[in-house]
Coordinates of C-alpha atoms in Angstrom, one line a residue:
M1 CA -36.1 -105.1 5.8
K2 CA -32.9 -106.8 6.9
K3 CA -31.7 -106.7 3.3
A4 CA -32.2 -102.9 3.1
F5 CA -30.2 -102.5 6.3
Y6 CA -27.3 -104.5 5.0
L7 CA -27.2 -102.5 1.8
F8 CA -27.0 -99.2 3.8
V9 CA -24.1 -100.5 5.9
L10 CA -22.2 -101.6 2.8
S11 CA -22.8 -98.2 1.2
F12 CA -21.5 -96.3 4.3
L13 CA -18.3 -98.4 4.5
F14 CA -17.7 -97.9 0.8
T15 CA -17.9 -94.1 1.2
L16 CA -15.4 -94.2 4.1
L17 CA -13.0 -96.3 2.1
W18 CA -13.2 -94.1 -1.0
G19 CA -12.6 -90.9 1.0
G20 CA -9.5 -92.5 2.6
C21 CA -8.2 -93.5 -0.8
K22 CA -8.6 -89.9 -2.2
K23 CA -6.8 -88.4 0.8
S24 CA -3.9 -90.7 0.5
D25 CA -3.7 -90.0 -3.3
D26 CA -3.3 -86.1 -2.8
P27 CA -1.5 -85.6 0.5
G28 CA -0.5 -81.9 -0.4
T29 CA -4.0 -80.3 -0.5
Q30 CA -4.7 -78.2 2.6
F31 CA -7.2 -75.6 3.7
I32 CA -5.9 -72.0 3.2
S33 CA -7.1 -69.2 5.6
S34 CA -8.0 -65.9 3.8
P35 CA -5.6 -63.0 4.3
T36 CA -6.7 -59.7 6.0
L37 CA -5.3 -56.2 5.4
T38 CA -5.7 -54.1 8.5
G39 CA -3.5 -51.1 7.8
F40 CA -0.5 -49.5 6.0
S41 CA 2.0 -46.8 6.8
P42 CA 2.7 -44.3 5.6
T43 CA -0.6 -43.5 3.9
S44 CA 1.1 -41.5 1.1
G45 CA 4.4 -41.2 -0.6
A46 CA 6.2 -40.9 -3.9
V47 CA 7.3 -43.8 -6.2
G48 CA 10.0 -45.8 -4.4
T49 CA 8.6 -45.0 -0.9
N50 CA 8.7 -48.1 1.4
V51 CA 5.3 -48.9 2.8
T52 CA 4.6 -51.3 5.7
V53 CA 1.4 -53.3 5.2
T54 CA -0.1 -55.1 8.2
G55 CA -2.7 -57.8 8.5
T56 CA -3.0 -61.6 9.0
N57 CA -2.4 -64.8 7.0
F58 CA 0.2 -63.3 4.7
S59 CA 2.7 -65.8 3.4
A60 CA 6.1 -65.7 5.0
T61 CA 7.6 -66.3 1.6
T62 CA 7.9 -63.0 -0.2
A63 CA 7.2 -64.3 -3.6
S64 CA 3.9 -65.8 -2.5
N65 CA 2.5 -62.4 -1.7
V66 CA 1.3 -60.3 -4.6
V67 CA 0.8 -56.6 -3.5
K68 CA -0.7 -54.0 -5.9
F69 CA -1.2 -50.3 -5.6
N70 CA -4.4 -49.4 -7.4
G71 CA -3.7 -52.3 -9.7
T72 CA 0.0 -51.9 -10.2
T73 CA 2.2 -54.6 -8.8
S74 CA 4.9 -53.7 -6.3
T75 CA 8.0 -55.4 -5.1
V76 CA 7.8 -57.2 -1.7
S77 CA 11.2 -56.9 0.1
S78 CA 10.2 -58.5 3.4
A79 CA 7.4 -60.7 4.6
T80 CA 6.0 -62.3 7.7
T81 CA 2.6 -63.7 8.2
T82 CA 1.5 -60.3 9.7
T83 CA 3.7 -57.7 8.0
L84 CA 4.8 -57.0 4.4
I85 CA 7.3 -54.3 3.4
V86 CA 6.8 -53.1 -0.2
S87 CA 7.8 -50.1 -2.3
V88 CA 5.4 -47.9 -4.3
P89 CA 5.8 -49.0 -7.9
A90 CA 6.5 -46.8 -10.9
G91 CA 3.3 -46.0 -12.7
A92 CA 1.1 -46.4 -9.6
G93 CA -1.8 -44.1 -9.0
S94 CA -3.6 -43.2 -5.8
G95 CA -6.1 -45.9 -4.7
K96 CA -6.6 -49.1 -2.8
I97 CA -3.8 -51.6 -1.8
T98 CA -4.5 -55.3 -2.4
V99 CA -2.6 -58.3 -1.1
Q100 CA -3.1 -61.7 -2.9
V101 CA -2.1 -64.9 -1.2
G102 CA -2.9 -67.9 -3.4
T103 CA -6.3 -67.3 -4.8
Q104 CA -7.4 -65.1 -1.8
I105 CA -7.3 -61.3 -2.0
A106 CA -7.5 -58.7 0.7
T107 CA -8.2 -55.0 0.0
S108 CA -7.4 -51.9 2.1
A109 CA -10.3 -50.0 3.5
S110 CA -8.7 -46.6 2.6
D111 CA -6.7 -45.3 -0.3
F112 CA -2.9 -44.9 -0.5
T113 CA -2.0 -41.5 -2.0
V114 CA 0.8 -41.4 -4.5
T115 CA 2.6 -38.0 -4.3
Q116 CA 5.0 -36.4 -6.7
P117 CA 8.6 -36.7 -5.8
V118 CA 10.0 -33.7 -3.9
S119 CA 12.5 -31.7 -5.9
L120 CA 15.6 -30.9 -3.9
V121 CA 16.1 -27.2 -3.2
T122 CA 19.7 -25.9 -3.7
L123 CA 21.4 -22.6 -3.0
T124 CA 24.4 -22.2 -5.3
S125 CA 25.4 -18.6 -4.9
F126 CA 24.4 -15.0 -3.9
S127 CA 25.5 -11.5 -5.0
P128 CA 26.7 -9.2 -3.7
T129 CA 28.5 -11.1 -0.9
S130 CA 28.4 -8.1 1.5
G131 CA 26.3 -5.0 2.2
T132 CA 24.3 -2.9 4.6
A133 CA 20.7 -3.2 5.6
G134 CA 18.5 -2.6 2.6
T135 CA 21.1 -3.9 0.1
I136 CA 19.5 -5.9 -2.7
V137 CA 20.8 -9.4 -2.8
T138 CA 20.2 -12.0 -5.6
I139 CA 20.2 -15.6 -4.5
T140 CA 20.5 -18.3 -7.2
G141 CA 19.8 -22.0 -6.9
T142 CA 17.1 -24.5 -7.9
N143 CA 13.6 -25.5 -7.0
F144 CA 12.7 -22.2 -5.2
S145 CA 9.0 -21.4 -5.2
A146 CA 7.8 -19.0 -7.9
N147 CA 5.4 -17.7 -5.2
A148 CA 7.5 -15.3 -3.0
F149 CA 5.4 -16.1 0.0
N150 CA 6.5 -19.8 -0.1
N151 CA 10.2 -18.9 0.3
V152 CA 11.6 -18.0 3.7
V153 CA 15.0 -16.3 3.5
K154 CA 17.1 -15.5 6.5
F155 CA 20.5 -13.7 7.0
N156 CA 22.2 -15.4 9.9
G157 CA 18.7 -15.9 11.4
A158 CA 17.3 -12.5 10.6
L159 CA 14.2 -12.7 8.3
A160 CA 14.7 -10.9 5.0
Q161 CA 12.1 -9.4 2.8
L162 CA 11.6 -10.9 -0.7
T163 CA 10.8 -8.7 -3.6
A164 CA 10.9 -11.2 -6.5
S165 CA 11.1 -14.9 -7.0
T166 CA 11.5 -17.5 -9.7
P167 CA 12.4 -21.2 -9.4
T168 CA 16.1 -20.3 -9.9
S169 CA 16.4 -16.9 -8.4
L170 CA 15.3 -14.9 -5.3
T171 CA 15.7 -11.2 -4.8
V172 CA 15.7 -10.0 -1.2
N173 CA 16.6 -7.0 0.9
V174 CA 19.2 -7.4 3.6
P175 CA 17.3 -7.0 6.9
A176 CA 18.0 -4.3 9.5
G177 CA 19.8 -5.5 12.6
G178 CA 21.5 -8.4 10.9
S179 CA 25.0 -9.8 11.4
T180 CA 27.6 -11.7 9.3
G181 CA 26.7 -15.3 8.7
K182 CA 25.0 -17.8 6.5
I183 CA 22.0 -17.3 4.3
T184 CA 19.2 -19.9 4.5
V185 CA 16.4 -20.5 2.2
Q186 CA 13.4 -22.6 3.4
V187 CA 10.9 -24.0 0.8
G188 CA 8.2 -26.1 2.4
S189 CA 10.0 -28.6 4.7
Q190 CA 13.3 -28.2 3.0
T191 CA 16.0 -25.7 4.3
V192 CA 19.2 -25.1 2.5
T193 CA 22.2 -23.1 3.7
S194 CA 24.8 -21.1 1.8
T195 CA 28.4 -22.4 2.0
E196 CA 29.8 -18.9 2.4
D197 CA 28.9 -16.1 4.9
F198 CA 27.2 -12.9 3.8
V199 CA 29.2 -10.1 5.4
Y200 CA 26.9 -7.7 7.1
Q201 CA 28.1 -4.1 6.9
S202 CA 26.4 -1.9 9.4
S203 CA 25.8 1.7 8.3
S204 CA 27.5 4.2 10.5
V205 CA 26.3 7.7 11.3
T206 CA 28.8 10.5 12.0
T207 CA 28.6 14.2 12.4
L208 CA 30.3 16.1 9.7
A209 CA 29.8 19.6 11.0
G210 CA 27.9 21.5 13.7
S211 CA 28.2 21.7 17.5
G212 CA 24.6 20.9 18.3
A213 CA 24.0 24.3 19.8
F214 CA 22.1 26.6 17.6
G215 CA 24.0 29.7 16.5
F216 CA 26.2 31.0 13.8
A217 CA 29.9 30.2 13.4
D218 CA 32.1 29.2 10.5
G219 CA 34.9 26.7 11.3
I220 CA 35.9 23.2 11.2
G221 CA 33.6 20.3 12.1
T222 CA 31.9 20.7 15.5
V223 CA 33.4 24.2 16.0
A224 CA 30.9 25.4 13.4
Q225 CA 27.3 26.3 14.3
F226 CA 24.0 26.2 12.4
F227 CA 20.5 27.3 13.2
Q228 CA 18.0 24.8 11.7
P229 CA 19.8 23.6 8.6
I230 CA 17.0 22.4 6.4
G231 CA 18.1 21.8 2.8
I232 CA 21.3 20.1 1.5
A233 CA 22.9 19.3 -1.8
V234 CA 26.3 17.7 -2.7
D235 CA 28.6 18.3 -5.6
A236 CA 30.7 15.8 -7.6
L237 CA 33.7 16.4 -5.3
G238 CA 31.8 15.7 -2.1
N239 CA 31.3 19.3 -0.9
A240 CA 27.9 19.8 0.8
Y241 CA 25.8 23.0 0.5
V242 CA 23.3 23.8 3.2
T243 CA 20.4 26.2 3.6
D244 CA 20.9 27.5 7.1
A245 CA 17.2 28.5 7.5
E246 CA 17.1 30.6 10.7
N247 CA 20.6 32.2 10.0
H248 CA 19.2 33.2 6.6
R249 CA 22.5 32.0 5.0
I250 CA 23.8 29.5 2.5
R251 CA 26.7 27.5 3.9
K252 CA 29.3 25.2 2.3
V253 CA 30.8 22.2 4.1
S254 CA 34.0 20.9 2.5
V255 CA 34.9 17.2 2.4
S256 CA 37.0 17.7 5.5
G257 CA 34.2 19.4 7.4
T258 CA 35.3 23.0 7.0
V259 CA 32.2 25.3 7.1
T260 CA 32.1 28.6 5.3
T261 CA 29.4 31.0 4.3
L262 CA 28.6 31.4 0.6
A263 CA 25.8 33.9 0.6
G264 CA 23.4 35.7 2.9
S265 CA 23.9 38.4 5.5
G266 CA 22.3 36.7 8.4
T267 CA 19.4 39.2 8.4
A268 CA 16.1 38.1 6.9
G269 CA 15.3 40.1 3.9
F270 CA 15.6 40.2 0.1
A271 CA 18.5 41.4 -2.0
D272 CA 20.3 40.1 -5.0
G273 CA 23.9 40.6 -5.8
S274 CA 27.1 40.0 -3.8
A275 CA 25.5 41.3 -0.6
A276 CA 22.4 39.1 -1.0
Q277 CA 19.7 38.5 1.6
F278 CA 17.5 35.5 2.1
S279 CA 14.5 34.9 4.3
S280 CA 14.3 31.3 5.7
P281 CA 15.8 29.6 2.7
R282 CA 14.6 26.0 2.5
G283 CA 15.7 23.8 -0.4
I284 CA 18.9 23.8 -2.4
A285 CA 20.1 22.1 -5.6
I286 CA 23.4 22.2 -7.6
D287 CA 23.9 21.7 -11.4
A288 CA 26.8 20.3 -13.3
S289 CA 28.4 23.7 -13.7
G290 CA 28.4 24.4 -10.0
N291 CA 25.4 26.8 -9.9
L292 CA 23.3 26.6 -6.8
Y293 CA 19.5 27.1 -6.8
V294 CA 17.6 28.0 -3.7
A295 CA 14.0 27.8 -2.7
D296 CA 13.8 31.0 -0.7
G297 CA 10.8 30.1 1.4
V298 CA 9.5 33.3 3.0
N299 CA 10.6 35.4 0.0
N300 CA 8.5 33.1 -2.3
R301 CA 11.3 33.2 -4.9
I302 CA 13.7 30.9 -6.6
R303 CA 17.2 32.2 -6.4
K304 CA 20.5 31.3 -8.2
I305 CA 24.0 31.6 -6.8
T306 CA 26.9 31.4 -9.3
P307 CA 30.2 29.8 -8.4
A308 CA 31.5 33.3 -7.9
G309 CA 28.8 33.9 -5.2
I310 CA 26.6 36.3 -7.2
V311 CA 22.9 35.9 -6.3
S312 CA 20.0 36.6 -8.7
T313 CA 16.3 35.8 -8.8
I314 CA 15.2 33.6 -11.6
A315 CA 11.5 33.2 -10.8
G316 CA 8.9 34.4 -8.3
S317 CA 7.5 37.9 -7.7
G318 CA 8.0 37.8 -3.9
V319 CA 4.3 37.9 -3.3
A320 CA 2.7 34.6 -2.0
G321 CA 0.2 33.3 -4.5
F322 CA -0.1 31.1 -7.5
A323 CA 0.6 32.1 -11.1
D324 CA 2.4 30.4 -13.9
G325 CA 4.4 32.6 -16.2
N326 CA 7.8 33.9 -17.0
G327 CA 10.4 34.7 -14.4
V328 CA 9.4 37.2 -11.8
S329 CA 5.8 37.3 -13.1
A330 CA 5.2 33.8 -11.7
Q331 CA 4.1 33.3 -8.1
F332 CA 4.8 30.7 -5.4
N333 CA 3.5 30.1 -2.0
F334 CA 6.3 29.0 0.4
P335 CA 8.5 27.0 -2.0
K336 CA 10.1 24.3 0.1
E337 CA 12.5 22.3 -2.0
I338 CA 14.1 22.3 -5.4
A339 CA 15.8 19.9 -7.8
V340 CA 17.6 20.3 -11.2
D341 CA 17.8 17.8 -14.1
A342 CA 20.6 17.3 -16.6
S343 CA 19.0 19.7 -19.0
G344 CA 18.9 22.5 -16.5
N345 CA 15.1 22.4 -15.8
L346 CA 14.2 23.1 -12.2
Y347 CA 11.5 21.4 -10.2
V348 CA 10.0 23.1 -7.2
A349 CA 7.9 21.6 -4.3
D350 CA 5.4 24.6 -3.9
D351 CA 4.2 23.8 -0.4
I352 CA 1.1 25.8 0.3
N353 CA 0.1 25.7 -3.4
H354 CA 0.0 21.9 -3.2
R355 CA 1.7 21.8 -6.6
V356 CA 5.0 20.7 -8.3
R357 CA 6.2 23.5 -10.5
K358 CA 8.7 23.4 -13.4
I359 CA 11.1 26.1 -14.5
T360 CA 12.8 25.9 -17.8
P361 CA 16.4 27.3 -18.4
T362 CA 14.8 30.4 -19.9
G363 CA 12.7 31.0 -16.7
T364 CA 9.3 29.9 -17.8
V365 CA 7.3 28.6 -14.9
S366 CA 4.5 26.0 -15.4
T367 CA 2.7 23.5 -13.2
L368 CA 3.9 19.9 -13.7
A369 CA 1.3 18.3 -11.4
G370 CA -1.1 19.2 -8.6
S371 CA -4.1 21.4 -8.1
T372 CA -5.9 21.8 -4.8
F373 CA -5.2 20.1 -1.4
G374 CA -5.9 16.3 -1.5
N375 CA -4.6 12.9 -2.3
T376 CA -5.2 11.7 -5.8
D377 CA -3.0 10.0 -8.4
G378 CA -3.5 11.1 -12.0
V379 CA -2.1 13.1 -14.8
G380 CA -1.0 16.7 -14.3
T381 CA -3.5 19.0 -12.6
A382 CA -5.9 16.0 -12.0
A383 CA -3.4 14.8 -9.3
Q384 CA -3.5 16.2 -5.8
F385 CA -0.9 16.7 -3.1
N386 CA -0.9 17.8 0.5
R387 CA 2.0 20.1 1.1
P388 CA 4.7 18.6 -1.1
T389 CA 7.9 19.3 0.7
G390 CA 10.8 17.2 -0.7
I391 CA 11.7 16.8 -4.4
A392 CA 14.3 15.0 -6.4
V393 CA 14.8 14.0 -10.1
D394 CA 16.5 11.0 -11.6
A395 CA 18.5 10.6 -14.9
S396 CA 15.3 9.7 -16.8
G397 CA 13.5 12.8 -15.8
N398 CA 11.2 11.2 -13.3
V399 CA 10.4 13.4 -10.3
Y400 CA 10.0 12.1 -6.8
V401 CA 8.1 14.0 -4.2
A402 CA 7.9 13.7 -0.4
D403 CA 4.2 14.5 0.1
L404 CA 4.5 15.5 3.7
G405 CA 0.8 16.0 4.6
N406 CA -0.2 12.7 2.9
H407 CA 2.7 10.8 4.4
R408 CA 3.4 9.3 1.0
I409 CA 6.2 9.2 -1.6
R410 CA 4.9 10.1 -5.0
K411 CA 6.4 9.8 -8.5
I412 CA 5.8 12.0 -11.5
T413 CA 6.8 10.9 -14.9
A414 CA 8.2 13.2 -17.5
T415 CA 4.7 13.5 -19.0
G416 CA 3.2 14.5 -15.6
T417 CA 1.6 11.2 -14.5
V418 CA 1.5 11.0 -10.8
S419 CA 1.5 7.7 -8.8
T420 CA 2.2 6.7 -5.2
I421 CA 5.2 4.4 -4.8
A422 CA 5.2 4.1 -1.0
G423 CA 3.3 5.1 2.1
S424 CA -0.3 5.2 3.2
S425 CA -1.4 6.7 6.5
S426 CA 0.8 8.4 9.2
G427 CA 2.9 5.9 11.2
F428 CA 5.9 3.8 10.9
A429 CA 6.3 0.5 9.1
D430 CA 8.7 -1.0 6.6
G431 CA 7.3 -3.1 3.8
N432 CA 6.4 -3.0 0.1
G433 CA 4.8 0.0 -1.5
T434 CA 1.6 1.2 0.4
E435 CA 2.3 -1.4 3.2
A436 CA 5.0 1.0 4.4
R437 CA 4.2 4.0 6.5
F438 CA 5.9 7.4 7.0
D439 CA 5.3 10.3 9.3
S440 CA 5.8 13.7 7.6
P441 CA 8.5 12.7 5.1
A442 CA 10.4 15.9 4.4
G443 CA 13.5 15.4 2.3
I444 CA 14.1 13.1 -0.6
A445 CA 17.0 12.0 -2.8
V446 CA 17.6 9.4 -5.6
D447 CA 20.8 7.5 -6.5
V448 CA 22.1 6.4 -9.9
T449 CA 20.5 3.0 -9.6
G450 CA 17.0 4.3 -8.8
N451 CA 17.0 3.8 -5.1
V452 CA 15.1 6.6 -3.2
Y453 CA 16.1 7.9 0.2
V454 CA 13.7 9.7 2.5
A455 CA 14.3 12.0 5.5
D456 CA 11.3 10.7 7.5
A457 CA 11.1 13.7 9.8
D458 CA 8.7 12.8 12.5
N459 CA 9.8 9.2 12.6
Q460 CA 13.4 10.4 13.2
R461 CA 14.6 8.0 10.6
I462 CA 16.3 7.8 7.2
R463 CA 14.4 5.3 4.9
K464 CA 15.3 3.7 1.7
I465 CA 13.0 2.7 -1.1
T466 CA 14.3 0.3 -3.7
S467 CA 13.4 0.5 -7.4
T468 CA 10.8 -2.2 -6.8
G469 CA 9.1 -0.2 -4.0
S470 CA 10.5 -2.0 -1.0
V471 CA 10.9 0.3 2.0
S472 CA 13.5 -0.3 4.8
T473 CA 15.0 1.7 7.5
L474 CA 18.6 2.8 6.9
A475 CA 19.3 4.6 10.1
G476 CA 17.7 6.2 13.2
T477 CA 15.1 5.3 15.8
I478 CA 12.7 7.0 18.2
P479 CA 12.5 9.0 20.3
A480 CA 14.2 12.1 18.8
G481 CA 17.7 12.7 20.1
F482 CA 21.3 12.8 19.1
A483 CA 23.7 9.9 18.8
D484 CA 26.3 8.9 16.3
G485 CA 27.4 5.4 15.7
N486 CA 25.8 2.2 14.4
A487 CA 22.8 3.0 12.2
T488 CA 20.4 1.0 14.6
I489 CA 21.3 3.2 17.6
A490 CA 21.9 6.5 15.9
R491 CA 19.4 9.3 16.6
F492 CA 18.2 12.3 14.7
N493 CA 16.0 15.2 15.6
K494 CA 13.7 16.2 12.7
P495 CA 15.9 15.1 9.8
T496 CA 14.7 17.3 7.0
G497 CA 17.2 17.5 4.1
I498 CA 18.9 14.6 2.4
A499 CA 21.4 14.2 -0.5
I500 CA 23.6 11.4 -1.8
D501 CA 27.0 11.5 -3.5
A502 CA 28.3 9.4 -6.3
S503 CA 30.0 6.9 -3.8
G504 CA 26.7 6.3 -2.1
K505 CA 27.5 8.4 1.0
I506 CA 24.4 10.1 2.4
Y507 CA 24.2 13.6 3.9
V508 CA 21.5 14.6 6.2
A509 CA 20.4 18.1 7.4
D510 CA 19.5 17.2 11.0
R511 CA 17.4 20.3 11.6
L512 CA 16.8 20.5 15.3
N513 CA 20.1 19.0 16.2
H514 CA 21.6 21.9 14.2
R515 CA 24.1 19.5 12.6
I516 CA 25.1 18.0 9.3
R517 CA 25.3 14.2 9.5
T518 CA 26.6 11.5 7.1
I519 CA 25.7 7.9 6.7
Q520 CA 28.1 5.5 5.2

């Protein structure tokens, strides 16, 4: 028994001595605490983004920490026992972050999201560098959004309307009520600013002729008097021609504002010749030879006035009705407006017949489009109008119609296909195509670049429609009244007729103000 006890004691002492010898032989071996990874910030970023990783038991020596983003090793730029600063490595994908210290590895609870680098937006130029409200401006640069809604463009703080966008180009309309200043483009969180100012040119409305009191008087400028001027046309020299409806006369307004009477006795009636009579003449157009064409409303006829002042009837029997045919065998029902193309064809807005009629140079009258009252796009007589009132034709033979009762602007191709380019229900709104709203659009004109101008009668405004269908307000406001000056404060009272000359100057027959106005 004693012998066994002595053997146990000797064995225990040997174990202690052996352990002491091993410890002294390898003094560098120590116990290592496992690292923990408690968080990281930011939680997403592109390659190269600095990320702060927090936790415990990291090595204070940067090289002793191995940090990986979804398996791809990153560079550690700073280290403490609780914080590591690393950068997202090239080739990394979204996933967990791991930190290895020695043989111990800690893994993040959530994923780090690797994002694509943000491409810098630039704005290099814009053209034109000046313009009025509604002017189309092209902005060039890089990394714009191809989706127009993702680009926010402002002219000196005023929000502009985009009509087209690509990664390198934006097409916008200069906003109304703007001012001279920088253009900014915002794409996502990035905003870039032009180095140069866009020079905002405010349109100005002036009175060319008419005193404002209804009556009849020839004379210069505001000495002259009109009684409900409705239709207006302008020649290549800038002379304006006006249907003075309730005076039953055709008047001429020279460039300097001198008003004379070309035709009409002042008494409602019908007579051709040098002592002609009209009855509430409505629309007027002029051809390249200086011949005038008049939609003689109550007489239900289309009349012609030569440069010598001789009046003749080229179509219409004088009886209200509907009939295609040749010359005076044809019938109209209150023809409201007229336009002439480069070939001498006439186009008539035949109000109560809800049709658009065409008259060839030989006097043959046909129906280009329209049938019964309604609102339908389509081809020829399958289309419908509701009191077409204004009409214009462009150089390509497209006809534009102010469809008064439908509060829409319609387009008719040379083959008779009718479409709606702007407008919906009655009201007021600028915007694209059918987003825009009109209230009884009465007059219409088109310029050489395809912009359409509308006398929006019951909105008391002049509107512009670009070739892409974007509608803006050029001048005027409500309520009805009279004021010249800046386009945003100018006032009209039932603007009905509109024309534009080669320089872009706009002429307006301001019906109930009994004046002829210009916008420039």
